[in-house]
């Protein structure tokens, strides 16, 4: 073997080792994310697909694969209880989002006036978010229970005619859900708005003061338009909380009285798991997915477009 | 009648006194610059003039009226901010018209004002854009346009050029100066940049620790500084401060500066016409001699003893050609002194060179309290 030979072989071995390290460096990140990606693909998107397939079948107690086309969707839209659930979602979601936004914005504006003890107040308002919706539901169930809670308390103060029995009134029960959900989420919306307000240049307020704008005007004309992205994010988050709402209903009203406070999520649960209507339940689940996508896709579209315009 | 008069204004935040008995007055059409290092109170003073911060004591008069307790909107002023503070959700047109709209000016008049201002600042083609679509210089113009649209009595500029890059800053500086000359507006302008102050101002107020140290024309504050701080703050490169001692007596004062190594000390005769009463008490005591870089010149051998000033030799340590001038660092009196020479100078670092110093514009300070002696 000539010295040149061994030299070139050594260098080629070194090159080989280098390329192995290079390959590893390239592949390692993918290797690390692969398990979680696989899990997400299977358990989220796989089951989504399975639910969709089931919604096209006549499954009742157990999954069956006797395809019936869109019949389950036809049954769903003919179902009185689904109509109640869908209407409830509109009422609950609309009020919940609107009240949370108004309340959250108001709290944020007040907290932004450089008040004392702001940190403590912020924590107090934000704290309900730390509770599980189940806990919120149970607490408000007791508070709203006519014979235990607020009504009983006020009556014991001597106001015998005081009535606050929304929880057991089929026409009003849906509003108790709004009260509890607003209590839970408005602090969070406040935090979002507060962060947005803190991002606004102080000199904007000064400039507006010199221009002669009153404080409400400043907020309406200058600050709120700056907060539009925050409003958008808040609506997104609140809307999906509203559509997913299940635990709160279960803990607070259990869907009752009757099915007066059914939401699509509780409708889906009841039909899929307790009433042996897997096909119908799956169809309602797919309709909820469509609802989420109807909100999400325009949002993603506008976000991505904005990024491109950068 | 003065356009703006400030009488004994004080401002405290808790225990800290930010403004200590500030008084000044400027005439209509005057360009006043408040300059000083950060924390000197210049921005607080500007906010007090604008009405954004209430004063603790004292009075502020604008156009002869006491406005001390009026809101910013009622003071007939406009302000240009360092961050421009353009309303992000409005177009340039709406930004400029907003102040007029808030004052319930009819739409037709507002449009006229916008057109006038846009022509003046050459931003007509930008009127329908949002601030986020503008460059820094364009935003600056819009911010000025917003101030100009209202035609107030006084314009306040709060470090308006600090966010621009160096080239644009010089351009906008010239632009502001032109605008002031053309419109004859009264301007109060805050900056920490002494070059901006020198180039723009009719009068400069140099502030430090809540006091106005000196209020004067650029020429006065540059050539006749009130104390060592003002002398060191104005001018770039800064004035050289040399430890020296005072000798002689009336009519023949001499400033003695020790030079490096075994050299004979430099004895500089103090010009008779610049003698002051204060000098007598300082004879034999340490003083600080202030010489600007341009007070030095290269020895011209052809002139020989005919040349003005005192000749001395020194070793250069650093040579910094700037194109227009050459700046040298020379060792003198235990400190490095900066010397400004013409661009043709061929001196290299380490060279031993002969210089002449012109004492006719030198200034002398007390080493103890930094006050001006002569």
PDB file of C-alpha atoms in Angstrom, chain A residues 38-200:
ATOM      1  CA  UNK A  38     -47.910  10.469  14.689  1.00  0.00           C
ATOM      2  CA  UNK A  39     -49.972  10.590  17.883  1.00  0.00           C
ATOM      3  CA  UNK A  40     -51.674  13.807  16.795  1.00  0.00           C
ATOM      4  CA  UNK A  41     -52.373  12.440  13.343  1.00  0.00           C
ATOM      5  CA  UNK A  42     -53.868   9.252  14.706  1.00  0.00           C
ATOM      6  CA  UNK A  43     -55.821  10.446  17.725  1.00  0.00           C
ATOM      7  CA  UNK A  44     -56.979  13.808  16.426  1.00  0.00           C
ATOM      8  CA  UNK A  45     -57.285  13.580  12.682  1.00  0.00           C
ATOM      9  CA  UNK A  46     -57.751   9.792  12.573  1.00  0.00           C
ATOM     10  CA  UNK A  47     -60.684   9.934  14.954  1.00  0.00           C
ATOM     11  CA  UNK A  48     -62.073  12.938  13.181  1.00  0.00           C
ATOM     12  CA  UNK A  49     -62.123  10.880  10.022  1.00  0.00           C
ATOM     13  CA  UNK A  50     -63.635   7.897  11.847  1.00  0.00           C
ATOM     14  CA  UNK A  51     -66.372  10.108  13.289  1.00  0.00           C
ATOM     15  CA  UNK A  52     -67.113  11.378   9.805  1.00  0.00           C
ATOM     16  CA  UNK A  53     -67.325   7.819   8.479  1.00  0.00           C
ATOM     17  CA  UNK A  54     -69.612   6.821  11.350  1.00  0.00           C
ATOM     18  CA  UNK A  55     -71.862   9.774  10.612  1.00  0.00           C
ATOM     19  CA  UNK A  56     -72.530   8.239   7.206  1.00  0.00           C
ATOM     20  CA  UNK A  57     -73.634   4.929   8.718  1.00  0.00           C
ATOM     21  CA  UNK A  58     -76.710   3.696  10.530  1.00  0.00           C
ATOM     22  CA  UNK A  59     -74.727   2.911  13.725  1.00  0.00           C
ATOM     23  CA  UNK A  60     -76.764   2.773  16.890  1.00  0.00           C
ATOM     24  CA  UNK A  61     -75.325   1.126  20.055  1.00  0.00           C
ATOM     25  CA  UNK A  62     -72.090   0.006  18.364  1.00  0.00           C
ATOM     26  CA  UNK A  63     -70.267   1.202  15.282  1.00  0.00           C
ATOM     27  CA  UNK A  64     -71.549  -0.489  12.148  1.00  0.00           C
ATOM     28  CA  UNK A  65     -70.568   0.109   8.613  1.00  0.00           C
ATOM     29  CA  UNK A  66     -73.913  -0.005   6.821  1.00  0.00           C
ATOM     30  CA  UNK A  67     -73.600   3.195   4.862  1.00  0.00           C
ATOM     31  CA  UNK A  68     -76.796   5.181   4.622  1.00  0.00           C
ATOM     32  CA  UNK A  69     -75.477   8.307   2.960  1.00  0.00           C
ATOM     33  CA  UNK A  70     -76.563  11.600   4.508  1.00  0.00           C
ATOM     34  CA  UNK A  71     -79.602  10.169   6.224  1.00  0.00           C
ATOM     35  CA  UNK A  72     -78.217  10.877   9.725  1.00  0.00           C
ATOM     36  CA  UNK A  73     -77.802  14.556   8.780  1.00  0.00           C
ATOM     37  CA  UNK A  74     -81.391  14.644   7.554  1.00  0.00           C
ATOM     38  CA  UNK A  75     -82.540  13.118  10.860  1.00  0.00           C
ATOM     39  CA  UNK A  76     -80.391  15.566  12.775  1.00  0.00           C
ATOM     40  CA  UNK A  77     -81.954  18.609  11.162  1.00  0.00           C
ATOM     41  CA  UNK A  78     -85.427  17.190  11.680  1.00  0.00           C
ATOM     42  CA  UNK A  79     -84.672  16.674  15.372  1.00  0.00           C
ATOM     43  CA  UNK A  80     -86.394  19.136  17.705  1.00  0.00           C
ATOM     44  CA  UNK A  81     -83.744  18.707  20.390  1.00  0.00           C
ATOM     45  CA  UNK A  82     -80.947  19.577  17.921  1.00  0.00           C
ATOM     46  CA  UNK A  83     -82.792  22.761  17.039  1.00  0.00           C
ATOM     47  CA  UNK A  84     -82.977  23.688  20.712  1.00  0.00           C
ATOM     48  CA  UNK A  85     -79.264  22.930  21.096  1.00  0.00           C
ATOM     49  CA  UNK A  86     -78.327  24.963  18.013  1.00  0.00           C
ATOM     50  CA  UNK A  87     -80.517  27.927  19.034  1.00  0.00           C
ATOM     51  CA  UNK A  88     -79.074  27.734  22.539  1.00  0.00           C
ATOM     52  CA  UNK A  89     -75.586  27.868  21.084  1.00  0.00           C
ATOM     53  CA  UNK A  90     -76.425  31.030  19.158  1.00  0.00           C
ATOM     54  CA  UNK A  91     -77.992  32.670  22.233  1.00  0.00           C
ATOM     55  CA  UNK A  92     -75.319  31.469  24.638  1.00  0.00           C
ATOM     56  CA  UNK A  93     -72.382  32.056  22.297  1.00  0.00           C
ATOM     57  CA  UNK A  94     -73.602  35.486  21.187  1.00  0.00           C
ATOM     58  CA  UNK A  95     -74.292  36.783  24.682  1.00  0.00           C
ATOM     59  CA  UNK A  96     -71.199  35.145  26.162  1.00  0.00           C
ATOM     60  CA  UNK A  97     -68.854  36.652  23.563  1.00  0.00           C
ATOM     61  CA  UNK A  98     -70.484  40.074  23.576  1.00  0.00           C
ATOM     62  CA  UNK A  99     -70.642  40.444  27.362  1.00  0.00           C
ATOM     63  CA  UNK A 100     -67.112  39.092  27.828  1.00  0.00           C
ATOM     64  CA  UNK A 101     -65.748  41.576  25.291  1.00  0.00           C
ATOM     65  CA  UNK A 102     -67.536  44.575  26.762  1.00  0.00           C
ATOM     66  CA  UNK A 103     -66.774  43.641  30.358  1.00  0.00           C
ATOM     67  CA  UNK A 104     -63.186  42.628  29.620  1.00  0.00           C
ATOM     68  CA  UNK A 105     -62.505  45.830  27.713  1.00  0.00           C
ATOM     69  CA  UNK A 106     -64.071  47.967  30.433  1.00  0.00           C
ATOM     70  CA  UNK A 107     -62.034  46.271  33.159  1.00  0.00           C
ATOM     71  CA  UNK A 108     -58.864  46.580  31.090  1.00  0.00           C
ATOM     72  CA  UNK A 109     -59.424  50.293  30.456  1.00  0.00           C
ATOM     73  CA  UNK A 110     -60.052  50.930  34.151  1.00  0.00           C
ATOM     74  CA  UNK A 111     -57.002  48.914  35.165  1.00  0.00           C
ATOM     75  CA  UNK A 112     -54.907  50.802  32.620  1.00  0.00           C
ATOM     76  CA  UNK A 113     -55.437  54.133  34.416  1.00  0.00           C
ATOM     77  CA  UNK A 114     -52.299  53.542  36.492  1.00  0.00           C
ATOM     78  CA  UNK A 115     -54.216  52.673  39.624  1.00  0.00           C
ATOM     79  CA  UNK A 116     -52.749  51.404  42.835  1.00  0.00           C
ATOM     80  CA  UNK A 117     -52.661  47.655  43.545  1.00  0.00           C
ATOM     81  CA  UNK A 118     -53.110  46.921  39.889  1.00  0.00           C
ATOM     82  CA  UNK A 119     -51.237  43.623  40.118  1.00  0.00           C
ATOM     83  CA  UNK A 120     -53.496  42.327  42.901  1.00  0.00           C
ATOM     84  CA  UNK A 121     -56.680  43.405  41.099  1.00  0.00           C
ATOM     85  CA  UNK A 122     -55.479  41.854  37.866  1.00  0.00           C
ATOM     86  CA  UNK A 123     -54.905  38.546  39.631  1.00  0.00           C
ATOM     87  CA  UNK A 124     -58.338  38.671  41.237  1.00  0.00           C
ATOM     88  CA  UNK A 125     -60.055  39.245  37.900  1.00  0.00           C
ATOM     89  CA  UNK A 126     -57.960  36.649  36.147  1.00  0.00           C
ATOM     90  CA  UNK A 127     -58.330  34.016  38.833  1.00  0.00           C
ATOM     91  CA  UNK A 128     -61.632  32.427  37.713  1.00  0.00           C
ATOM     92  CA  UNK A 129     -59.749  31.323  34.599  1.00  0.00           C
ATOM     93  CA  UNK A 130     -57.635  29.088  36.830  1.00  0.00           C
ATOM     94  CA  UNK A 131     -60.718  27.111  37.881  1.00  0.00           C
ATOM     95  CA  UNK A 132     -62.009  24.189  35.912  1.00  0.00           C
ATOM     96  CA  UNK A 133     -65.362  24.809  34.252  1.00  0.00           C
ATOM     97  CA  UNK A 134     -66.733  21.930  36.320  1.00  0.00           C
ATOM     98  CA  UNK A 135     -65.908  23.817  39.518  1.00  0.00           C
ATOM     99  CA  UNK A 136     -67.399  27.006  38.098  1.00  0.00           C
ATOM    100  CA  UNK A 137     -70.527  25.058  37.203  1.00  0.00           C
ATOM    101  CA  UNK A 138     -70.905  23.533  40.636  1.00  0.00           C
ATOM    102  CA  UNK A 139     -70.306  26.845  42.428  1.00  0.00           C
ATOM    103  CA  UNK A 140     -72.874  28.641  40.310  1.00  0.00           C
ATOM    104  CA  UNK A 141     -75.321  25.769  40.637  1.00  0.00           C
ATOM    105  CA  UNK A 142     -75.311  26.312  44.378  1.00  0.00           C
ATOM    106  CA  UNK A 143     -75.400  30.088  44.071  1.00  0.00           C
ATOM    107  CA  UNK A 144     -78.300  29.988  41.641  1.00  0.00           C
ATOM    108  CA  UNK A 145     -80.243  27.247  43.380  1.00  0.00           C
ATOM    109  CA  UNK A 146     -83.424  28.983  44.578  1.00  0.00           C
ATOM    110  CA  UNK A 147     -83.579  27.160  47.895  1.00  0.00           C
ATOM    111  CA  UNK A 148     -79.839  27.423  48.708  1.00  0.00           C
ATOM    112  CA  UNK A 149     -78.292  30.380  46.976  1.00  0.00           C
ATOM    113  CA  UNK A 150     -78.938  33.995  46.152  1.00  0.00           C
ATOM    114  CA  UNK A 151     -82.728  33.758  46.202  1.00  0.00           C
ATOM    115  CA  UNK A 152     -82.747  32.085  49.616  1.00  0.00           C
ATOM    116  CA  UNK A 153     -80.235  34.623  50.945  1.00  0.00           C
ATOM    117  CA  UNK A 154     -82.161  37.696  49.807  1.00  0.00           C
ATOM    118  CA  UNK A 155     -85.433  36.199  51.051  1.00  0.00           C
ATOM    119  CA  UNK A 156     -83.821  35.544  54.454  1.00  0.00           C
ATOM    120  CA  UNK A 157     -82.971  39.273  54.581  1.00  0.00           C
ATOM    121  CA  UNK A 158     -86.717  39.860  54.558  1.00  0.00           C
ATOM    122  CA  UNK A 159     -87.419  40.423  50.865  1.00  0.00           C
ATOM    123  CA  UNK A 160     -89.981  37.601  50.764  1.00  0.00           C
ATOM    124  CA  UNK A 161     -91.084  38.330  47.210  1.00  0.00           C
ATOM    125  CA  UNK A 162     -87.602  38.223  45.733  1.00  0.00           C
ATOM    126  CA  UNK A 163     -87.398  35.619  42.991  1.00  0.00           C
ATOM    127  CA  UNK A 164     -84.287  34.528  41.127  1.00  0.00           C
ATOM    128  CA  UNK A 165     -85.092  31.048  39.842  1.00  0.00           C
ATOM    129  CA  UNK A 166     -83.573  31.175  36.372  1.00  0.00           C
ATOM    130  CA  UNK A 167     -81.825  27.885  36.977  1.00  0.00           C
ATOM    131  CA  UNK A 168     -85.107  25.986  37.083  1.00  0.00           C
ATOM    132  CA  UNK A 169     -86.966  28.115  34.552  1.00  0.00           C
ATOM    133  CA  UNK A 170     -86.774  26.470  31.094  1.00  0.00           C
ATOM    134  CA  UNK A 171     -86.941  29.857  29.356  1.00  0.00           C
ATOM    135  CA  UNK A 172     -84.242  31.504  31.467  1.00  0.00           C
ATOM    136  CA  UNK A 173     -81.909  28.611  32.333  1.00  0.00           C
ATOM    137  CA  UNK A 174     -79.716  29.255  29.293  1.00  0.00           C
ATOM    138  CA  UNK A 175     -78.848  32.705  30.739  1.00  0.00           C
ATOM    139  CA  UNK A 176     -77.462  31.109  33.888  1.00  0.00           C
ATOM    140  CA  UNK A 177     -74.908  29.441  31.623  1.00  0.00           C
ATOM    141  CA  UNK A 178     -74.050  32.867  30.242  1.00  0.00           C
ATOM    142  CA  UNK A 179     -73.584  34.276  33.760  1.00  0.00           C
ATOM    143  CA  UNK A 180     -71.242  31.490  34.839  1.00  0.00           C
ATOM    144  CA  UNK A 181     -69.247  31.468  31.606  1.00  0.00           C
ATOM    145  CA  UNK A 182     -68.855  35.257  31.621  1.00  0.00           C
ATOM    146  CA  UNK A 183     -67.689  35.136  35.225  1.00  0.00           C
ATOM    147  CA  UNK A 184     -65.097  32.587  34.219  1.00  0.00           C
ATOM    148  CA  UNK A 185     -63.775  34.121  31.006  1.00  0.00           C
ATOM    149  CA  UNK A 186     -64.111  37.912  31.235  1.00  0.00           C
ATOM    150  CA  UNK A 187     -60.960  38.215  33.353  1.00  0.00           C
ATOM    151  CA  UNK A 188     -59.030  36.454  30.657  1.00  0.00           C
ATOM    152  CA  UNK A 189     -60.405  38.783  28.011  1.00  0.00           C
ATOM    153  CA  UNK A 190     -59.410  41.652  30.280  1.00  0.00           C
ATOM    154  CA  UNK A 191     -55.841  40.335  30.375  1.00  0.00           C
ATOM    155  CA  UNK A 192     -55.779  40.172  26.579  1.00  0.00           C
ATOM    156  CA  UNK A 193     -57.052  43.737  26.266  1.00  0.00           C
ATOM    157  CA  UNK A 194     -54.719  44.971  28.983  1.00  0.00           C
ATOM    158  CA  UNK A 195     -51.735  43.559  27.116  1.00  0.00           C
ATOM    159  CA  UNK A 196     -53.002  45.260  23.975  1.00  0.00           C
ATOM    160  CA  UNK A 197     -53.479  48.575  25.771  1.00  0.00           C
ATOM    161  CA  UNK A 198     -49.988  48.386  27.247  1.00  0.00           C
ATOM    162  CA  UNK A 199     -48.643  48.024  23.728  1.00  0.00           C
ATOM    163  CA  UNK A 200     -50.112  51.370  22.706  1.00  0.00           C
TER     164      UNK A 200
END
